[in-house]
CSV table of C-alpha atoms in Angstrom, one decimal:
chain,number,residue,atom,x,y,z
A,1,ASN,CA,-73.0,-31.8,-9.8
A,2,ALA,CA,-70.3,-31.5,-12.3
A,3,GLY,CA,-72.6,-31.5,-15.5
A,4,VAL,CA,-70.3,-32.6,-18.3
A,5,THR,CA,-66.2,-32.4,-18.2
A,6,GLN,CA,-64.1,-32.9,-21.0
A,7,THR,CA,-60.4,-33.5,-20.8
A,8,PRO,CA,-57.8,-32.2,-21.4
A,9,LYS,CA,-58.7,-28.4,-21.9
A,10,PHE,CA,-56.4,-27.5,-24.4
A,11,GLN,CA,-53.5,-30.1,-26.2
A,12,VAL,CA,-51.1,-30.2,-29.6
A,13,LEU,CA,-50.8,-32.6,-31.4
A,14,LYS,CA,-48.0,-33.9,-34.2
A,15,THR,CA,-49.6,-34.9,-37.8
A,16,GLY,CA,-50.3,-38.5,-37.4
A,17,GLN,CA,-50.5,-38.9,-33.6
A,18,SER,CA,-53.5,-40.2,-31.8
A,19,MET,CA,-54.9,-39.3,-29.1
A,20,THR,CA,-58.3,-39.3,-26.7
A,21,LEU,CA,-60.6,-36.5,-25.3
A,22,GLN,CA,-63.0,-37.8,-22.4
A,23,CYS,CA,-65.9,-36.4,-21.5
A,24,ALA,CA,-68.0,-37.1,-18.3
A,25,GLN,CA,-71.4,-36.6,-17.2
A,26,ASP,CA,-72.9,-37.2,-13.9
A,27,MET,CA,-76.7,-35.7,-15.1
A,28,ASN,CA,-77.7,-39.9,-15.9
A,29,HIS,CA,-78.1,-38.8,-20.0
A,30,GLU,CA,-78.8,-41.0,-22.0
A,31,TYR,CA,-78.2,-39.0,-24.8
A,32,MET,CA,-74.4,-37.8,-25.1
A,33,SER,CA,-72.6,-36.4,-28.3
A,34,TRP,CA,-69.3,-34.5,-29.4
A,35,TYR,CA,-68.8,-31.5,-31.6
A,36,ARG,CA,-66.4,-29.6,-33.4
A,37,GLN,CA,-66.5,-25.6,-33.4
A,38,ASP,CA,-64.2,-24.0,-36.1
A,39,PRO,CA,-63.6,-20.2,-36.2
A,40,GLY,CA,-66.7,-18.4,-38.0
A,41,MET,CA,-69.1,-21.6,-37.8
A,42,GLY,CA,-71.5,-23.7,-35.8
A,43,LEU,CA,-71.5,-26.2,-34.5
A,44,ARG,CA,-71.0,-29.9,-36.7
A,45,LEU,CA,-71.7,-33.3,-35.0
A,46,ILE,CA,-69.0,-35.9,-34.9
A,47,HIS,CA,-70.6,-38.8,-33.2
A,48,TYR,CA,-73.4,-39.2,-30.5
A,49,SER,CA,-74.4,-42.2,-28.9
A,50,VAL,CA,-78.2,-42.9,-27.6
A,51,GLY,CA,-77.8,-45.1,-24.5
A,52,ALA,CA,-74.8,-47.3,-23.0
A,53,GLY,CA,-73.4,-49.2,-26.1
A,54,ILE,CA,-75.2,-47.7,-28.4
A,55,THR,CA,-73.0,-45.2,-31.4
A,56,ASP,CA,-73.9,-43.6,-34.4
A,57,GLN,CA,-72.9,-41.2,-36.4
A,58,GLY,CA,-73.5,-37.8,-37.0
A,59,GLU,CA,-72.3,-34.8,-40.0
A,60,VAL,CA,-68.5,-35.3,-40.3
A,61,PRO,CA,-67.5,-38.8,-38.4
A,62,ASN,CA,-64.4,-39.5,-40.8
A,63,GLY,CA,-61.0,-39.5,-38.9
A,64,TYR,CA,-62.7,-40.2,-35.6
A,65,ASN,CA,-64.2,-43.0,-33.5
A,66,VAL,CA,-66.4,-43.3,-30.4
A,67,SER,CA,-67.6,-45.9,-27.9
A,68,ARG,CA,-69.9,-46.0,-25.0
A,69,SER,CA,-69.2,-48.5,-22.4
A,70,THR,CA,-71.0,-46.7,-19.7
A,71,THR,CA,-74.2,-44.1,-19.6
A,72,GLU,CA,-71.4,-41.7,-17.6
A,73,ASP,CA,-68.7,-41.8,-19.8
A,74,PHE,CA,-68.1,-40.7,-24.5
A,75,PRO,CA,-63.9,-40.4,-25.1
A,76,LEU,CA,-63.9,-39.4,-28.9
A,77,ARG,CA,-60.5,-40.7,-30.0
A,78,LEU,CA,-58.8,-39.3,-33.2
A,79,LEU,CA,-56.9,-42.7,-34.6
A,80,SER,CA,-54.4,-40.1,-37.3
A,81,ALA,CA,-54.5,-37.0,-36.1
A,82,ALA,CA,-54.0,-34.5,-39.5
A,83,PRO,CA,-53.6,-30.2,-39.6
A,84,SER,CA,-57.8,-30.2,-40.5
A,85,GLN,CA,-59.2,-31.1,-37.1
A,86,THR,CA,-57.4,-28.3,-35.9
A,87,SER,CA,-61.1,-27.7,-34.4
A,88,VAL,CA,-62.6,-26.8,-30.5
A,89,TYR,CA,-64.3,-29.6,-29.7
A,90,PHE,CA,-67.4,-30.2,-27.4
A,91,CYS,CA,-68.6,-32.9,-25.9
A,92,ALA,CA,-72.5,-32.4,-24.8
A,93,SER,CA,-74.9,-34.9,-23.0
A,94,SER,CA,-79.1,-34.4,-23.9
A,95,GLY,CA,-81.9,-34.6,-21.0
A,96,THR,CA,-84.3,-33.0,-20.0
A,97,ARG,CA,-84.7,-29.2,-18.4
A,98,THR,CA,-86.6,-28.1,-15.3
A,99,GLY,CA,-89.2,-25.8,-17.5
A,100,SER,CA,-88.4,-26.4,-20.5
A,101,SER,CA,-90.3,-27.9,-23.3
A,102,GLY,CA,-88.2,-31.1,-24.7
A,103,ASN,CA,-85.1,-32.5,-23.7
A,104,THR,CA,-81.3,-29.7,-23.4
A,105,ILE,CA,-78.6,-30.3,-25.1
A,106,TYR,CA,-76.0,-29.7,-21.9
A,107,PHE,CA,-72.1,-28.9,-23.0
A,108,GLY,CA,-68.9,-29.0,-21.5
A,109,GLU,CA,-66.6,-26.3,-21.7
A,110,GLY,CA,-64.4,-27.5,-24.4
A,111,SER,CA,-60.8,-29.3,-25.6
A,112,TRP,CA,-58.8,-27.0,-27.9
A,113,LEU,CA,-56.7,-29.4,-30.0
A,114,THR,CA,-54.2,-27.8,-32.7
A,115,VAL,CA,-52.3,-30.6,-35.2
A,116,VAL,CA,-48.9,-29.2,-36.7
B,1,GLY,CA,-80.7,-30.0,-47.3
B,2,GLU,CA,-81.6,-29.3,-44.0
B,3,SER,CA,-79.6,-26.4,-42.6
B,4,VAL,CA,-80.2,-23.6,-39.8
B,5,GLY,CA,-79.0,-20.2,-40.5
B,6,LEU,CA,-78.6,-16.9,-38.9
B,7,HIS,CA,-79.2,-14.0,-40.7
B,8,LEU,CA,-76.7,-11.2,-39.2
B,9,PRO,CA,-73.0,-12.7,-39.1
B,10,THR,CA,-73.0,-9.3,-36.2
B,11,LEU,CA,-74.8,-7.2,-33.9
B,12,SER,CA,-74.6,-4.4,-32.3
B,13,VAL,CA,-76.2,-2.6,-30.3
B,14,GLN,CA,-76.5,0.0,-27.0
B,15,GLU,CA,-76.5,-0.7,-23.6
B,16,GLY,CA,-80.0,-0.5,-22.8
B,17,ASP,CA,-82.0,-0.5,-26.1
B,18,ASN,CA,-83.2,-4.1,-27.0
B,19,SER,CA,-81.4,-6.1,-29.4
B,20,ILE,CA,-83.1,-9.1,-32.0
B,21,ILE,CA,-81.6,-12.2,-33.3
B,22,ASN,CA,-82.9,-13.3,-35.9
B,23,CYS,CA,-82.4,-17.3,-37.2
B,24,ALA,CA,-84.3,-18.8,-40.5
B,25,TYR,CA,-84.2,-22.8,-40.9
B,26,SER,CA,-85.9,-24.9,-43.3
B,27,ASN,CA,-86.8,-28.3,-42.3
B,28,SER,CA,-90.5,-27.8,-41.8
B,29,ALA,CA,-90.7,-31.1,-40.1
B,30,SER,CA,-88.5,-29.5,-36.9
B,31,ASP,CA,-90.7,-29.7,-33.8
B,32,TYR,CA,-88.0,-27.9,-30.8
B,33,PHE,CA,-85.8,-24.7,-31.6
B,34,ILE,CA,-83.4,-23.4,-28.9
B,35,TRP,CA,-81.7,-20.9,-28.0
B,36,TYR,CA,-77.6,-20.9,-27.1
B,37,LYS,CA,-75.4,-17.9,-25.9
B,38,GLN,CA,-71.9,-18.4,-26.0
B,39,GLU,CA,-69.1,-16.4,-24.0
B,40,SER,CA,-65.5,-16.4,-25.3
B,41,GLY,CA,-63.6,-19.8,-24.6
B,42,LYS,CA,-67.1,-21.6,-22.7
B,43,GLY,CA,-69.5,-24.1,-24.5
B,44,PRO,CA,-72.7,-22.9,-25.1
B,45,GLN,CA,-75.2,-22.2,-22.6
B,46,PHE,CA,-78.9,-23.0,-22.7
B,47,ILE,CA,-81.2,-19.8,-22.8
B,48,ILE,CA,-84.4,-20.6,-24.1
B,49,ASP,CA,-87.0,-23.3,-26.0
B,50,ILE,CA,-89.9,-23.4,-27.7
B,51,ARG,CA,-92.0,-26.3,-29.6
B,52,SER,CA,-93.3,-26.1,-32.8
B,53,ASN,CA,-96.7,-26.1,-31.3
B,54,MET,CA,-96.2,-22.6,-30.2
B,55,ASP,CA,-95.6,-19.1,-31.8
B,56,LYS,CA,-93.9,-17.1,-28.6
B,57,ARG,CA,-92.2,-18.3,-25.1
B,58,GLN,CA,-90.7,-16.1,-22.6
B,59,GLY,CA,-87.8,-16.0,-20.0
B,60,GLN,CA,-86.1,-13.6,-17.6
B,61,ARG,CA,-85.8,-10.6,-20.0
B,62,VAL,CA,-86.0,-12.6,-23.1
B,63,THR,CA,-88.0,-13.8,-25.5
B,64,VAL,CA,-88.2,-16.7,-28.4
B,65,LEU,CA,-90.7,-15.7,-31.1
B,66,LEU,CA,-91.4,-18.9,-33.5
B,67,ASN,CA,-93.0,-18.3,-37.2
B,68,LYS,CA,-93.5,-21.4,-38.9
B,69,THR,CA,-95.1,-20.3,-42.1
B,70,VAL,CA,-92.2,-18.6,-42.9
B,71,LYS,CA,-89.6,-20.7,-41.1
B,72,HIS,CA,-88.3,-18.0,-38.9
B,73,LEU,CA,-87.1,-18.2,-35.3
B,74,SER,CA,-86.0,-14.8,-33.4
B,75,LEU,CA,-84.6,-13.6,-30.0
B,76,GLN,CA,-85.7,-10.9,-28.4
B,77,ILE,CA,-83.1,-9.7,-25.3
B,78,ALA,CA,-84.7,-6.8,-23.5
B,79,ALA,CA,-82.8,-4.0,-21.8
B,80,THR,CA,-79.3,-5.4,-23.5
B,81,GLN,CA,-76.2,-5.1,-21.0
B,82,PRO,CA,-72.6,-6.0,-21.4
B,83,GLY,CA,-72.8,-9.5,-19.8
B,84,ASP,CA,-74.9,-9.8,-22.9
B,85,SER,CA,-72.0,-9.3,-25.6
B,86,ALA,CA,-71.1,-13.1,-27.0
B,87,VAL,CA,-72.1,-15.1,-29.8
B,88,TYR,CA,-75.9,-16.7,-29.9
B,89,PHE,CA,-76.9,-19.7,-31.9
B,90,CYS,CA,-79.8,-20.8,-33.1
B,91,ALA,CA,-80.5,-25.3,-32.9
B,92,GLU,CA,-83.4,-27.3,-34.6
B,93,THR,CA,-83.5,-30.4,-32.9
B,94,ASP,CA,-86.2,-33.2,-31.9
B,95,THR,CA,-87.7,-34.3,-29.4
B,96,GLY,CA,-84.6,-36.7,-28.6
B,97,GLY,CA,-82.2,-33.6,-28.5
B,98,PHE,CA,-79.4,-35.3,-30.7
B,99,LYS,CA,-78.6,-34.8,-33.7
B,100,THR,CA,-78.9,-31.1,-33.6
B,101,ILE,CA,-78.4,-28.6,-36.6
B,102,PHE,CA,-77.5,-25.7,-35.2
B,103,GLY,CA,-76.4,-21.9,-37.1
B,104,ALA,CA,-73.1,-20.7,-37.6
B,105,GLY,CA,-73.7,-17.5,-34.7
B,106,THR,CA,-74.5,-14.4,-34.5
B,107,ARG,CA,-71.8,-11.4,-32.4
B,108,LEU,CA,-74.0,-9.2,-29.9
B,109,PHE,CA,-71.7,-6.6,-29.2
B,110,VAL,CA,-73.4,-4.2,-26.4
B,111,LYS,CA,-72.2,-1.0,-26.5
B,112,ALA,CA,-71.6,1.0,-23.3
């Protein structure tokens, strides 16, 4: 059981380039989301999905697109990279956890993105 | 607006002592709270959670306390170990587990 897998781990982009961060989960979770984490700050929600074919915006959606064609995959697209998008990106899925009171978010290992 | 914040950005404790990390939340309608631990270079990992109908929940060496009157959440770590050194986040969420709001985090340093 791999959990949440995201790629690439590290990426350097030039301003204006586009790219896609891949995310896959094998826990059959309906809910998936993307967060960004900047130095000294908590995680901010970019986009989320409550199931295949359904996506919605989070706190900081500008400059990013998502799609959810399958339950397993939730890619994040940067349309035209800007230095302000330099950050660490975390994909997450949400589901029940043995011993917990509700749905728990499971995070991937992170993708370090630098835009120059 | 709704927010979850932490009182202390850093906390330094001696190995073997107990640690207490505090968190304030502003949305009294929040139903579910989670503490996450994030080690350097890794994604956040679940530690313990608590529903709004509870005041206290215990895990292995960790206890979460919820005071709804003052909208305060705390994480207590007993007999803190060097492996506990990390950034700890509190998070406020609904039962669906998405649109979760995270605090800025507290960095815990454990001195040997």
